[in-house]
GROMACS .gro file of C-alpha atoms in nm:
model
  392
    1MET     CA    1 -11.558   3.901  15.413
    2SER     CA    2 -11.438   4.178  15.587
    3GLY     CA    3 -11.533   4.079  15.930
    4ARG     CA    4 -11.527   3.675  15.879
    5PHE     CA    5 -11.164   3.643  16.069
    6LEU     CA    6 -11.164   3.890  16.364
    7LYS     CA    7 -11.074   3.614  16.624
    8LEU     CA    8 -10.790   3.603  16.414
    9ASP     CA    9 -10.469   3.695  16.580
   10PRO     CA   10 -10.261   3.872  16.305
   11ARG     CA   11 -10.030   3.888  16.585
   12ASN     CA   12  -9.924   3.538  16.485
   13PHE     CA   13  -9.813   3.529  16.222
   14GLU     CA   14  -9.482   3.751  16.316
   15THR     CA   15  -9.364   3.444  16.533
   16GLU     CA   16  -9.303   3.036  16.514
   17GLU     CA   17  -9.664   3.004  16.714
   18SER     CA   18  -9.955   2.902  16.433
   19PRO     CA   19 -10.141   3.119  16.236
   20TYR     CA   20 -10.393   2.991  16.343
   21GLY     CA   21 -10.453   3.109  16.754
   22GLU     CA   22 -10.450   2.949  16.984
   23GLU     CA   23 -10.863   2.860  17.021
   24MET     CA   24 -10.786   2.685  16.615
   25GLU     CA   25 -10.513   2.513  16.795
   26MET     CA   26 -10.757   2.442  17.073
   27PHE     CA   27 -10.939   2.250  16.795
   28ARG     CA   28 -10.723   2.149  16.619
   29ASN     CA   29 -10.620   1.916  16.935
   30SER     CA   30 -11.053   1.762  16.851
   31VAL     CA   31 -10.960   1.727  16.532
   32ARG     CA   32 -10.682   1.511  16.547
   33ALA     CA   33 -10.828   1.292  16.864
   34PHE     CA   34 -11.137   1.214  16.660
   35PHE     CA   35 -10.958   1.093  16.380
   36ASP     CA   36 -10.741   0.940  16.536
   37ARG     CA   37 -11.019   0.707  16.816
   38GLU     CA   38 -11.317   0.697  16.551
   39VAL     CA   39 -11.149   0.679  16.189
   40GLU     CA   40 -10.866   0.568  16.197
   41PRO     CA   41 -11.004   0.204  16.357
   42ARG     CA   42 -11.264   0.185  16.100
   43TYR     CA   43 -11.103   0.289  15.759
   44ARG     CA   44 -11.137  -0.055  15.592
   45ASP     CA   45 -11.559  -0.084  15.717
   46PHE     CA   46 -11.543   0.253  15.534
   47GLU     CA   47 -11.383   0.125  15.193
   48VAL     CA   48 -11.647  -0.117  15.185
   49SER     CA   49 -11.966   0.096  15.263
   50GLY     CA   50 -11.842   0.484  15.297
   51THR     CA   51 -11.888   0.678  15.589
   52ASP     CA   52 -12.199   0.564  15.787
   53ARG     CA   53 -12.438   0.812  15.995
   54ALA     CA   54 -12.229   0.651  16.319
   55ILE     CA   55 -11.952   0.827  16.238
   56TRP     CA   56 -12.095   1.154  16.117
   57LYS     CA   57 -12.295   1.163  16.491
   58LYS     CA   58 -11.863   1.135  16.632
   59ALA     CA   59 -11.727   1.454  16.434
   60ALA     CA   60 -12.042   1.676  16.579
   61GLU     CA   61 -11.951   1.466  16.982
   62TYR     CA   62 -11.615   1.546  16.939
   63GLY     CA   63 -11.728   2.012  16.836
   64ILE     CA   64 -11.581   1.930  16.458
   65LEU     CA   65 -11.927   2.013  16.266
   66GLY     CA   66 -12.091   2.389  16.197
   67ALA     CA   67 -11.764   2.501  16.320
   68THR     CA   68 -11.873   2.842  16.204
   69ILE     CA   69 -12.192   2.880  16.302
   70PRO     CA   70 -12.280   3.117  16.440
   71GLU     CA   71 -12.314   3.174  16.855
   72ALA     CA   72 -12.655   3.275  16.827
   73TYR     CA   73 -12.796   2.987  16.708
   74GLY     CA   74 -12.580   2.735  16.917
   75GLY     CA   75 -12.289   2.687  16.723
   76PRO     CA   76 -11.889   2.756  16.800
   77GLY     CA   77 -11.929   3.126  16.614
   78ALA     CA   78 -11.552   2.978  16.534
   79ASN     CA   79 -11.354   3.131  16.268
   80ARG     CA   80 -11.344   3.024  15.894
   81PHE     CA   81 -11.007   2.906  15.898
   82SER     CA   82 -11.104   2.617  16.165
   83ILE     CA   83 -11.230   2.508  15.758
   84MET     CA   84 -10.833   2.540  15.716
   85VAL     CA   85 -10.731   2.292  16.048
   86ALA     CA   86 -11.028   2.071  15.936
   87ALA     CA   87 -10.877   2.019  15.671
   88GLU     CA   88 -10.537   2.015  15.716
   89GLU     CA   89 -10.601   1.776  15.990
   90LEU     CA   90 -10.785   1.530  15.676
   91GLY     CA   91 -10.467   1.520  15.500
   92TYR     CA   92 -10.274   1.415  15.807
   93ALA     CA   93 -10.431   1.106  15.901
   94PRO     CA   94 -10.389   0.798  15.671
   95SER     CA   95 -10.719   0.741  15.745
   96GLY     CA   96 -10.829   1.065  15.546
   97ALA     CA   97 -10.700   0.857  15.278
   98THR     CA   98 -10.981   0.664  15.252
   99ALA     CA   99 -11.205   0.913  15.431
  100GLY     CA  100 -11.245   1.137  15.164
  101SER     CA  101 -11.370   1.534  15.212
  102PHE     CA  102 -11.531   1.346  15.457
  103ILE     CA  103 -11.624   1.663  15.662
  104GLY     CA  104 -11.429   1.851  15.466
  105THR     CA  105 -11.808   1.949  15.286
  106ASP     CA  106 -11.885   2.188  15.602
  107ILE     CA  107 -11.780   2.445  15.385
  108CYS     CA  108 -12.096   2.452  15.258
  109THR     CA  109 -12.225   2.558  15.586
  110ASN     CA  110 -12.116   2.913  15.471
  111PHE     CA  111 -12.341   2.960  15.234
  112LEU     CA  112 -12.606   2.930  15.509
  113VAL     CA  113 -12.426   3.118  15.726
  114ASP     CA  114 -12.344   3.439  15.426
  115PHE     CA  115 -12.680   3.406  15.311
  116GLY     CA  116 -12.944   3.157  15.473
  117THR     CA  117 -13.261   3.260  15.502
  118GLU     CA  118 -13.332   3.281  15.895
  119ALA     CA  119 -13.620   2.961  15.779
  120GLN     CA  120 -13.315   2.820  15.705
  121ARG     CA  121 -13.066   2.830  15.933
  122ARG     CA  122 -13.319   2.774  16.190
  123LYS     CA  123 -13.428   2.457  16.022
  124TYR     CA  124 -13.096   2.314  15.940
  125PHE     CA  125 -12.815   2.458  16.156
  126PRO     CA  126 -12.910   2.209  16.426
  127LEU     CA  127 -12.916   1.945  16.259
  128ILE     CA  128 -12.542   1.996  16.094
  129LEU     CA  129 -12.445   2.092  16.421
  130SER     CA  130 -12.567   1.698  16.555
  131GLY     CA  131 -12.472   1.563  16.234
  132ASP     CA  132 -12.740   1.488  16.121
  133CYS     CA  133 -12.755   1.614  15.808
  134ILE     CA  134 -12.440   1.558  15.589
  135GLN     CA  135 -12.383   1.852  15.308
  136ALA     CA  136 -12.299   1.782  14.982
  137MET     CA  137 -12.220   2.108  14.646
  138GLY     CA  138 -12.396   2.005  14.332
  139MET     CA  139 -12.190   2.221  14.111
  140THR     CA  140 -11.962   2.000  13.830
  141GLU     CA  141 -12.150   1.820  13.542
  142ALA     CA  142 -11.958   1.559  13.300
  143GLU     CA  143 -11.987   1.832  13.025
  144SER     CA  144 -11.914   2.154  13.248
  145GLY     CA  145 -11.592   1.975  13.523
  146SER     CA  146 -11.358   2.278  13.600
  147ASP     CA  147 -11.586   2.541  13.451
  148ALA     CA  148 -11.866   2.534  13.686
  149PHE     CA  149 -12.073   2.825  13.569
  150ALA     CA  150 -12.068   2.695  13.272
  151ALA     CA  151 -12.357   2.441  13.394
  152ARG     CA  152 -12.713   2.237  13.218
  153THR     CA  153 -12.895   2.120  13.478
  154THR     CA  154 -13.194   2.393  13.468
  155ALA     CA  155 -13.411   2.530  13.731
  156VAL     CA  156 -13.811   2.675  13.624
  157ARG     CA  157 -14.060   2.864  13.801
  158ASP     CA  158 -14.389   2.680  13.824
  159GLY     CA  159 -14.627   2.852  14.037
  160ASP     CA  160 -14.546   2.801  14.448
  161GLU     CA  161 -14.227   2.591  14.297
  162TRP     CA  162 -13.924   2.509  14.137
  163VAL     CA  163 -13.901   2.235  13.895
  164ILE     CA  164 -13.564   2.115  13.858
  165ASN     CA  165 -13.402   1.890  13.553
  166GLY     CA  166 -13.056   1.782  13.500
  167SER     CA  167 -12.734   1.598  13.663
  168LYS     CA  168 -12.427   1.651  13.896
  169ILE     CA  169 -12.115   1.404  13.940
  170TYR     CA  170 -11.821   1.346  14.113
  171ILE     CA  171 -11.976   1.512  14.444
  172SER     CA  172 -11.817   1.448  14.740
  173ASN     CA  173 -12.056   1.279  15.019
  174GLY     CA  174 -12.303   1.313  14.691
  175SER     CA  175 -12.407   0.941  14.783
  176LYS     CA  176 -12.541   0.999  15.099
  177ALA     CA  177 -12.643   1.342  15.147
  178ASP     CA  178 -12.889   1.526  15.342
  179LEU     CA  179 -12.856   1.899  15.221
  180VAL     CA  180 -12.723   1.943  14.881
  181TYR     CA  181 -12.659   2.255  14.724
  182VAL     CA  182 -12.776   2.267  14.355
  183LEU     CA  183 -12.596   2.457  14.143
  184CYS     CA  184 -12.856   2.565  13.788
  185LYS     CA  185 -12.976   2.756  13.526
  186THR     CA  186 -13.252   2.973  13.648
  187ALA     CA  187 -13.142   3.284  13.372
  188PRO     CA  188 -12.999   3.064  13.071
  189GLU     CA  189 -12.983   3.394  12.873
  190LEU     CA  190 -12.749   3.574  13.141
  191LYS     CA  191 -12.469   3.256  13.156
  192ALA     CA  192 -12.305   3.326  13.422
  193LYS     CA  193 -12.481   3.556  13.601
  194GLY     CA  194 -12.802   3.363  13.571
  195LEU     CA  195 -12.730   3.026  13.793
  196SER     CA  196 -12.859   3.033  14.152
  197MET     CA  197 -12.842   2.780  14.436
  198ILE     CA  198 -13.143   2.610  14.523
  199ILE     CA  199 -13.193   2.340  14.804
  200VAL     CA  200 -13.263   2.017  14.756
  201GLU     CA  201 -13.361   1.748  14.992
  202LYS     CA  202 -13.271   1.391  15.011
  203GLY     CA  203 -13.573   1.145  14.936
  204THR     CA  204 -13.725   1.454  14.797
  205PRO     CA  205 -13.921   1.311  14.416
  206GLY     CA  206 -13.728   1.262  14.164
  207PHE     CA  207 -13.395   1.335  14.305
  208THR     CA  208 -13.187   0.978  14.308
  209GLN     CA  209 -12.820   0.933  14.430
  210ARG     CA  210 -12.569   0.679  14.303
  211ARG     CA  211 -12.227   0.579  14.487
  212MET     CA  212 -11.917   0.600  14.281
  213ILE     CA  213 -11.628   0.419  14.363
  214THR     CA  214 -11.313   0.653  14.276
  215GLN     CA  215 -10.938   0.511  14.223
  216GLY     CA  216 -10.912   0.603  14.572
  217TYR     CA  217 -11.077   0.807  14.877
  218LYS     CA  218 -11.274   0.482  14.896
  219GLY     CA  219 -11.526   0.575  15.176
  220GLY     CA  220 -11.563   0.894  15.018
  221ASP     CA  221 -11.881   0.885  14.964
  222THR     CA  222 -11.812   1.027  14.603
  223GLY     CA  223 -12.166   1.109  14.444
  224GLU     CA  224 -12.381   1.128  14.068
  225LEU     CA  225 -12.718   1.332  14.164
  226PHE     CA  226 -13.003   1.273  13.937
  227LEU     CA  227 -13.232   1.534  13.913
  228ASP     CA  228 -13.579   1.469  13.667
  229ASP     CA  229 -13.881   1.703  13.740
  230VAL     CA  230 -13.740   1.808  14.129
  231ARG     CA  231 -13.979   2.004  14.276
  232VAL     CA  232 -13.861   2.164  14.578
  233PRO     CA  233 -14.043   2.553  14.713
  234LEU     CA  234 -13.949   2.825  14.599
  235SER     CA  235 -13.779   2.919  14.972
  236ASN     CA  236 -13.505   2.673  14.894
  237LEU     CA  237 -13.356   2.894  14.733
  238VAL     CA  238 -13.066   3.059  14.929
  239GLY     CA  239 -12.932   3.339  14.844
  240PRO     CA  240 -13.107   3.598  14.607
  241GLU     CA  241 -13.174   3.432  14.237
  242ASN     CA  242 -12.925   3.450  14.038
  243GLY     CA  243 -12.679   3.600  14.190
  244ALA     CA  244 -12.495   3.212  14.279
  245ALA     CA  245 -12.191   3.327  14.095
  246SER     CA  246 -12.108   3.580  14.311
  247MET     CA  247 -12.202   3.398  14.587
  248PHE     CA  248 -11.932   3.161  14.495
  249VAL     CA  249 -11.633   3.474  14.502
  250PRO     CA  250 -11.537   3.506  14.865
  251ASN     CA  251 -11.575   3.119  14.991
  252MET     CA  252 -11.368   3.040  14.627
  253ALA     CA  253 -11.028   3.124  14.759
  254LEU     CA  254 -11.098   2.882  15.098
  255ASP     CA  255 -11.194   2.630  14.894
  256ARG     CA  256 -10.906   2.599  14.743
  257LEU     CA  257 -10.713   2.640  15.016
  258GLN     CA  258 -10.832   2.419  15.261
  259ILE     CA  259 -10.702   2.206  14.969
  260VAL     CA  260 -10.336   2.325  15.002
  261ALA     CA  261 -10.396   2.245  15.374
  262ARG     CA  262 -10.443   1.951  15.338
  263SER     CA  263 -10.153   1.900  15.150
  264ILE     CA  264  -9.927   2.016  15.412
  265GLY     CA  265 -10.108   1.788  15.622
  266ALA     CA  266 -10.039   1.470  15.434
  267ALA     CA  267  -9.685   1.562  15.289
  268GLN     CA  268  -9.552   1.706  15.738
  269ARG     CA  269  -9.741   1.325  15.816
  270ALA     CA  270  -9.549   1.107  15.492
  271PHE     CA  271  -9.254   1.315  15.582
  272GLU     CA  272  -9.229   1.197  15.926
  273LEU     CA  273  -9.337   0.836  15.899
  274THR     CA  274  -9.135   0.814  15.641
  275LEU     CA  275  -8.822   0.991  15.884
  276GLU     CA  276  -8.845   0.714  16.169
  277HIS     CA  277  -8.906   0.466  15.899
  278CYS     CA  278  -8.525   0.536  15.737
  279GLN     CA  279  -8.389   0.583  16.118
  280ASN     CA  280  -8.496   0.274  16.189
  281ARG     CA  281  -8.517  -0.013  15.891
  282ARG     CA  282  -8.133  -0.200  15.842
  283LEU     CA  283  -8.048  -0.286  15.509
  284PHE     CA  284  -7.680  -0.472  15.404
  285GLY     CA  285  -7.592  -0.415  15.745
  286GLN     CA  286  -7.702  -0.028  15.805
  287ARG     CA  287  -7.950   0.225  15.858
  288LEU     CA  288  -8.120   0.340  15.579
  289ILE     CA  289  -8.079   0.657  15.705
  290ASP     CA  290  -7.683   0.642  15.749
  291PHE     CA  291  -7.716   0.594  15.356
  292GLN     CA  292  -7.592   0.939  15.208
  293ASN     CA  293  -7.874   0.887  14.899
  294THR     CA  294  -8.183   0.888  15.197
  295ARG     CA  295  -8.051   1.162  15.330
  296PHE     CA  296  -8.093   1.428  14.979
  297VAL     CA  297  -8.440   1.251  14.954
  298LEU     CA  298  -8.533   1.395  15.323
  299ALA     CA  299  -8.324   1.664  15.333
  300GLN     CA  300  -8.495   1.798  14.989
  301MET     CA  301  -8.889   1.687  15.093
  302GLU     CA  302  -8.829   1.849  15.439
  303THR     CA  303  -8.620   2.201  15.269
  304GLU     CA  304  -8.992   2.245  15.041
  305ILE     CA  305  -9.298   2.121  15.303
  306ARG     CA  306  -9.117   2.417  15.479
  307VAL     CA  307  -9.090   2.656  15.230
  308GLY     CA  308  -9.500   2.550  15.055
  309ARG     CA  309  -9.603   2.602  15.471
  310ALA     CA  310  -9.409   2.955  15.449
  311PHE     CA  311  -9.605   3.014  15.135
  312TYR     CA  312  -9.942   2.899  15.231
  313ASN     CA  313  -9.904   3.074  15.578
  314SER     CA  314  -9.837   3.406  15.440
  315LEU     CA  315 -10.203   3.354  15.241
  316LEU     CA  316 -10.382   3.306  15.599
  317ARG     CA  317 -10.228   3.638  15.666
  318LYS     CA  318 -10.457   3.800  15.320
  319VAL     CA  319 -10.758   3.595  15.377
  320ALA     CA  320 -10.795   3.771  15.784
  321ASN     CA  321 -10.704   4.085  15.621
  322ASP     CA  322 -10.893   4.033  15.290
  323THR     CA  323 -10.658   4.100  15.017
  324ILE     CA  324 -10.603   3.759  14.864
  325THR     CA  325 -10.676   3.770  14.522
  326ASP     CA  326 -10.790   3.536  14.256
  327ALA     CA  327 -10.393   3.457  14.101
  328GLU     CA  328 -10.222   3.348  14.454
  329SER     CA  329 -10.492   3.114  14.544
  330SER     CA  330 -10.444   2.964  14.274
  331MET     CA  331 -10.066   2.934  14.301
  332ALA     CA  332 -10.099   2.786  14.566
  333LYS     CA  333 -10.329   2.510  14.462
  334ILE     CA  334 -10.092   2.479  14.153
  335TRP     CA  335  -9.786   2.496  14.382
  336LEU     CA  336  -9.906   2.290  14.654
  337THR     CA  337 -10.066   2.045  14.590
  338GLU     CA  338  -9.808   1.937  14.303
  339LEU     CA  339  -9.567   1.945  14.621
  340GLU     CA  340  -9.822   1.664  14.839
  341PHE     CA  341  -9.779   1.456  14.502
  342ARG     CA  342  -9.400   1.460  14.529
  343THR     CA  343  -9.399   1.381  14.856
  344LEU     CA  344  -9.597   1.089  14.885
  345ASP     CA  345  -9.375   0.965  14.536
  346ASN     CA  346  -9.056   1.010  14.738
  347CYS     CA  347  -9.184   0.837  15.016
  348VAL     CA  348  -9.305   0.513  14.809
  349GLN     CA  349  -8.928   0.489  14.716
  350LEU     CA  350  -8.835   0.520  15.070
  351TRP     CA  351  -9.117   0.255  15.224
  352GLY     CA  352  -9.024  -0.011  14.900
  353GLY     CA  353  -9.273  -0.279  14.851
  354GLN     CA  354  -9.449  -0.217  15.191
  355ALA     CA  355  -9.566   0.030  15.043
  356TRP     CA  356  -9.692  -0.133  14.746
  357MET     CA  357  -9.916  -0.276  14.980
  358ASP     CA  358 -10.297  -0.111  14.998
  359ASP     CA  359 -10.296  -0.146  15.367
  360HIS     CA  360  -9.993   0.025  15.451
  361PRO     CA  361 -10.103   0.430  15.515
  362ILE     CA  362  -9.795   0.559  15.246
  363SER     CA  363 -10.025   0.351  15.000
  364ARG     CA  364 -10.286   0.518  15.041
  365MET     CA  365 -10.151   0.879  15.123
  366PHE     CA  366 -10.033   0.810  14.757
  367THR     CA  367 -10.309   0.733  14.582
  368ALA     CA  368 -10.559   1.025  14.734
  369ALA     CA  369 -10.236   1.314  14.669
  370ARG     CA  370 -10.356   1.253  14.302
  371VAL     CA  371 -10.679   1.369  14.325
  372GLN     CA  372 -10.613   1.709  14.538
  373ARG     CA  373 -10.447   1.792  14.144
  374ILE     CA  374 -10.782   1.783  14.008
  375PHE     CA  375 -10.988   1.900  14.294
  376ALA     CA  376 -11.103   2.256  14.304
  377GLY     CA  377 -10.980   2.342  14.019
  378ALA     CA  378 -10.743   2.122  13.842
  379THR     CA  379 -10.351   2.232  13.720
  380GLU     CA  380 -10.443   2.351  13.424
  381LEU     CA  381 -10.764   2.543  13.516
  382MET     CA  382 -10.546   2.747  13.750
  383LYS     CA  383 -10.244   2.766  13.540
  384ASP     CA  384 -10.450   2.954  13.281
  385VAL     CA  385 -10.645   3.194  13.601
  386LEU     CA  386 -10.293   3.273  13.564
  387GLY     CA  387 -10.151   3.305  13.239
  388ARG     CA  388 -10.506   3.536  13.169
  389ARG     CA  389 -10.373   3.788  13.352
  390TYR     CA  390 -10.034   3.759  13.094
  391LEU     CA  391 -10.246   3.883  12.841
  392LYS     CA  392 -10.408   4.217  12.924
   0.00000   0.00000   0.00000
């Protein structure tokens, strides 16, 4: 990972300014404008049939997709904190509670940036940048949820092709993805060291994508994938054969932190909406904010969000210096996703019956917050990662 975050100015961590830097704050403005203008007005449409091609094209017009693609390939060449900035805005936007992972799957682009062949980059980078290629990570299986490296999907060489058999489930953007990075066992006897990443494109014979209806993220296009004797060229291998596990290491912290960034964004927006509500809502002749209990609850939320952001910012510094540990990203995933849920729960209580209605932003954000403690490694797995250290 060394050298991948060179555009980040470490001095920003020593001030009250954004730790992301001015360039990334300009990027944030673009992402926020995209959600405000393009996604929020259409969230009901997405609940019915998921995010459509038109909204992906709009995301491309705003310069949101493929931010880490190098300038040599026509991309912005942004540092990888663009992933966290986009995730934070995805959480901050109430419509993000409907859109699901949506643009968050852009983290998949890093696999091509880091490990893709020249031919793969030349083929897919232009499509990613234009919004014509929706990506998905085909990792989770029904029998290997948090233990992704226990995947049963296999890929066997047959001449100049891979023959893939298996299934994947709970895949973000899986029902519409044009490009899926499928985690396969290519050397089962090597267990986790025998996994490879192979590209499977939409429409490949034997490849079926099915939309799943979820509790939250109604427009998130969560999908189930079936691969029955799917044949793809050997050249669809991304990175070294049997090297997928090591490929995930540099992106694992980023994946957890983008979930955490989303939690921070959602908690902040929910607090802001609820504070405004309490300042304006009248009950028994008084504003809701005039009740001491209301102020106590709001003060506790604001304090927790501020402390949580300080912890998050400290980890950004470590990511920039390539010193973040698996334990630290696990702690962030545990604490900040739980913080989001507590915050949203308190906000529902302060809004009362309004927030029980499905069309209310706090209601949608509350429901969406529940899955954050499962995504990218469930809370229990994160605690186990930490706990194993105590046995040494």
